[in-house]
Amino acid sequence: MRKINTQDFRVATRTTSREINRRIALNLVREHQPISRADLARRMSVTRGTVSLLVGELIDKGLIYEGATGEASRGRKPTFLHLKTQDRFVIAIDVRLSRTYLMLSDFGGQQVALETFSTQSSPSRLIEELAERVRRLIDIHGVKQQCEGIGLVVPGIVDQQTGRILKSVQSQCRHARTFEQHRT
């Protein structure tokens, strides 16, 4: 069971289950595209009417679109659903001990650009360099309006409540180097 932060939470409302179902539908479309509404309803174990409402909302938000019409042995021909990946981008940052990787990809996970550079030992300098490189990457590729978000991966233990890094590989290596210097 997922732990809930009792200091910072939102109470469920009538729309909570609908939002959860929208996210489930979106993820199923992403994983199984192209997929018909009927197949989506079967995978979610809900009625086709429920799926039609969810799909309508996802189309209105510009998250998915209807593609080609398929063949059916009987009944209505299915219209396939796809995740809208064009004109939507994300940035992924992977900070490692010696190298940092910065990637721009479309919403389908296709790499558009990749940069690597030496990881700064000072957290404040690293943040400054990351901010500069992210801005430049967005400007070069002209995706400022279409950038949906940034994901950051750091090695170590992060406090989920504060978002602060409690223990990192980098700090352990720095302490090990300091220890080695004092030992000799």
GROMACS .gro file of C-alpha atoms in nm:
model
  184
    1MET     CA    1   0.000   0.000   0.000
    2ARG     CA    2   0.125   0.347  -0.085
    3LYS     CA    3   0.216   0.567   0.210
    4ILE     CA    4   0.031   0.900   0.224
    5ASN     CA    5   0.202   1.209   0.358
    6THR     CA    6  -0.038   1.327   0.630
    7GLN     CA    7   0.125   1.671   0.635
    8ASP     CA    8   0.056   1.741   0.267
    9PHE     CA    9  -0.238   1.568   0.097
   10ARG     CA   10  -0.556   1.629  -0.102
   11VAL     CA   11  -0.886   1.470  -0.009
   12ALA     CA   12  -1.046   1.261  -0.285
   13THR     CA   13  -1.337   1.425  -0.465
   14ARG     CA   14  -1.595   1.299  -0.713
   15THR     CA   15  -1.354   1.369  -0.995
   16THR     CA   16  -1.067   1.174  -0.838
   17SER     CA   17  -1.173   0.835  -0.975
   18ARG     CA   18  -1.239   0.988  -1.318
   19GLU     CA   19  -0.890   1.143  -1.320
   20ILE     CA   20  -0.736   0.808  -1.220
   21ASN     CA   21  -0.930   0.633  -1.497
   22ARG     CA   22  -0.817   0.898  -1.749
   23ARG     CA   23  -0.455   0.833  -1.651
   24ILE     CA   24  -0.505   0.458  -1.680
   25ALA     CA   25  -0.663   0.501  -2.025
   26LEU     CA   26  -0.382   0.730  -2.137
   27ASN     CA   27  -0.116   0.482  -2.024
   28LEU     CA   28  -0.296   0.192  -2.193
   29VAL     CA   29  -0.315   0.388  -2.519
   30ARG     CA   30   0.055   0.467  -2.487
   31GLU     CA   31   0.152   0.104  -2.421
   32HIS     CA   32  -0.082  -0.064  -2.673
   33GLN     CA   33  -0.125   0.189  -2.953
   34PRO     CA   34  -0.288   0.166  -3.194
   35ILE     CA   35  -0.581   0.049  -2.984
   36SER     CA   36  -0.957   0.065  -3.041
   37ARG     CA   37  -1.208   0.190  -2.785
   38ALA     CA   38  -1.348  -0.164  -2.754
   39ASP     CA   39  -1.004  -0.308  -2.676
   40LEU     CA   40  -0.942  -0.025  -2.430
   41ALA     CA   41  -1.273  -0.101  -2.255
   42ARG     CA   42  -1.181  -0.470  -2.231
   43ARG     CA   43  -0.836  -0.391  -2.088
   44MET     CA   44  -0.986  -0.151  -1.832
   45SER     CA   45  -1.283  -0.377  -1.751
   46VAL     CA   46  -1.529  -0.091  -1.797
   47THR     CA   47  -1.816  -0.026  -2.037
   48ARG     CA   48  -1.762   0.116  -2.384
   49GLY     CA   49  -1.965   0.421  -2.280
   50THR     CA   50  -1.722   0.494  -1.996
   51VAL     CA   51  -1.427   0.457  -2.234
   52SER     CA   52  -1.594   0.689  -2.487
   53LEU     CA   53  -1.626   0.960  -2.221
   54LEU     CA   54  -1.264   0.918  -2.111
   55VAL     CA   55  -1.135   0.910  -2.468
   56GLY     CA   56  -1.337   1.222  -2.553
   57GLU     CA   57  -1.177   1.408  -2.262
   58LEU     CA   58  -0.827   1.290  -2.364
   59ILE     CA   59  -0.886   1.400  -2.723
   60ASP     CA   60  -1.019   1.739  -2.605
   61LYS     CA   61  -0.703   1.786  -2.396
   62GLY     CA   62  -0.490   1.705  -2.702
   63LEU     CA   63  -0.328   1.402  -2.538
   64ILE     CA   64  -0.448   1.138  -2.787
   65TYR     CA   65  -0.591   1.137  -3.138
   66GLU     CA   66  -0.794   0.911  -3.361
   67GLY     CA   67  -0.606   0.744  -3.644
   68ALA     CA   68  -0.699   0.499  -3.916
   69THR     CA   69  -1.011   0.289  -3.922
   70GLY     CA   70  -0.957  -0.085  -3.894
   71GLU     CA   71  -1.140  -0.382  -4.038
   72ALA     CA   72  -1.408  -0.572  -3.848
   73SER     CA   73  -1.571  -0.904  -3.930
   74ARG     CA   74  -1.899  -0.768  -3.792
   75GLY     CA   75  -2.034  -0.451  -3.642
   76ARG     CA   76  -1.879  -0.106  -3.652
   77LYS     CA   77  -1.526  -0.064  -3.785
   78PRO     CA   78  -1.288   0.035  -3.503
   79THR     CA   79  -1.109   0.370  -3.505
   80PHE     CA   80  -0.763   0.336  -3.358
   81LEU     CA   81  -0.634   0.564  -3.086
   82HIS     CA   82  -0.277   0.695  -3.064
   83LEU     CA   83  -0.081   0.900  -2.814
   84LYS     CA   84  -0.014   1.248  -2.949
   85THR     CA   85   0.364   1.270  -2.950
   86GLN     CA   86   0.420   1.534  -3.218
   87ASP     CA   87   0.491   1.883  -3.090
   88ARG     CA   88   0.523   1.758  -2.729
   89PHE     CA   89   0.864   1.721  -2.570
   90VAL     CA   90   1.027   1.632  -2.239
   91ILE     CA   91   1.376   1.672  -2.100
   92ALA     CA   92   1.553   1.397  -1.908
   93ILE     CA   93   1.855   1.468  -1.690
   94ASP     CA   94   2.069   1.186  -1.552
   95VAL     CA   95   2.333   1.307  -1.306
   96ARG     CA   96   2.609   1.055  -1.246
   97LEU     CA   97   2.935   1.077  -1.057
   98SER     CA   98   3.158   1.179  -1.348
   99ARG     CA   99   2.915   1.257  -1.635
  100THR     CA  100   2.576   1.420  -1.665
  101TYR     CA  101   2.341   1.331  -1.951
  102LEU     CA  102   2.082   1.575  -2.084
  103MET     CA  103   1.830   1.443  -2.337
  104LEU     CA  104   1.545   1.605  -2.526
  105SER     CA  105   1.287   1.356  -2.652
  106ASP     CA  106   0.941   1.364  -2.797
  107PHE     CA  107   0.650   1.241  -2.589
  108GLY     CA  108   0.687   0.893  -2.737
  109GLY     CA  109   1.041   0.865  -2.601
  110GLN     CA  110   1.221   0.919  -2.933
  111GLN     CA  111   1.550   1.100  -2.876
  112VAL     CA  112   1.573   1.442  -3.042
  113ALA     CA  113   1.901   1.559  -2.888
  114LEU     CA  114   2.157   1.432  -2.637
  115GLU     CA  115   2.432   1.618  -2.455
  116THR     CA  116   2.684   1.486  -2.206
  117PHE     CA  117   2.925   1.684  -1.994
  118SER     CA  118   3.145   1.644  -1.689
  119THR     CA  119   2.949   1.660  -1.365
  120GLN     CA  120   3.039   1.964  -1.159
  121SER     CA  121   3.149   1.878  -0.804
  122SER     CA  122   2.972   2.184  -0.661
  123PRO     CA  123   2.592   2.143  -0.648
  124SER     CA  124   2.533   2.515  -0.709
  125ARG     CA  125   2.762   2.515  -1.016
  126LEU     CA  126   2.594   2.198  -1.144
  127ILE     CA  127   2.250   2.360  -1.111
  128GLU     CA  128   2.371   2.673  -1.293
  129GLU     CA  129   2.519   2.466  -1.575
  130LEU     CA  130   2.207   2.249  -1.603
  131ALA     CA  131   1.981   2.555  -1.620
  132GLU     CA  132   2.198   2.710  -1.892
  133ARG     CA  133   2.216   2.389  -2.096
  134VAL     CA  134   1.840   2.321  -2.066
  135ARG     CA  135   1.758   2.675  -2.182
  136ARG     CA  136   1.999   2.642  -2.475
  137LEU     CA  137   1.861   2.299  -2.573
  138ILE     CA  138   1.505   2.432  -2.571
  139ASP     CA  139   1.604   2.740  -2.772
  140ILE     CA  140   1.807   2.547  -3.031
  141HIS     CA  141   1.520   2.308  -3.101
  142GLY     CA  142   1.244   2.570  -3.066
  143VAL     CA  143   1.034   2.365  -2.824
  144LYS     CA  144   0.973   2.620  -2.547
  145GLN     CA  145   0.592   2.612  -2.575
  146GLN     CA  146   0.580   2.235  -2.624
  147CYS     CA  147   0.808   2.126  -2.338
  148GLU     CA  148   0.583   1.929  -2.104
  149GLY     CA  149   0.834   1.880  -1.824
  150ILE     CA  150   1.175   1.781  -1.695
  151GLY     CA  151   1.271   1.459  -1.520
  152LEU     CA  152   1.583   1.443  -1.303
  153VAL     CA  153   1.764   1.130  -1.187
  154VAL     CA  154   2.031   1.149  -0.919
  155PRO     CA  155   2.220   0.861  -0.757
  156GLY     CA  156   2.144   0.839  -0.389
  157ILE     CA  157   1.866   0.865  -0.133
  158VAL     CA  158   1.609   1.145  -0.166
  159ASP     CA  159   1.372   1.261   0.108
  160GLN     CA  160   1.031   1.229  -0.061
  161GLN     CA  161   0.871   1.497   0.155
  162THR     CA  162   1.130   1.770   0.097
  163GLY     CA  163   1.288   1.656  -0.232
  164ARG     CA  164   1.635   1.701  -0.080
  165ILE     CA  165   1.915   1.455  -0.145
  166LEU     CA  166   2.003   1.290   0.186
  167LYS     CA  167   2.291   1.072   0.072
  168SER     CA  168   2.452   1.059  -0.270
  169VAL     CA  169   2.728   0.865  -0.436
  170GLN     CA  170   2.901   1.196  -0.508
  171SER     CA  171   2.913   1.296  -0.140
  172GLN     CA  172   3.041   0.951  -0.044
  173CYS     CA  173   3.320   0.974  -0.303
  174ARG     CA  174   3.408   1.326  -0.190
  175HIS     CA  175   3.433   1.203   0.171
  176ALA     CA  176   3.640   0.904   0.059
  177ARG     CA  177   3.881   1.135  -0.130
  178THR     CA  178   3.910   1.362   0.175
  179PHE     CA  179   3.974   1.060   0.398
  180GLU     CA  180   4.243   0.932   0.158
  181GLN     CA  181   4.412   1.274   0.149
  182HIS     CA  182   4.426   1.292   0.530
  183ARG     CA  183   4.547   0.933   0.562
  184THR     CA  184   4.858   0.991   0.350
   0.00000   0.00000   0.00000
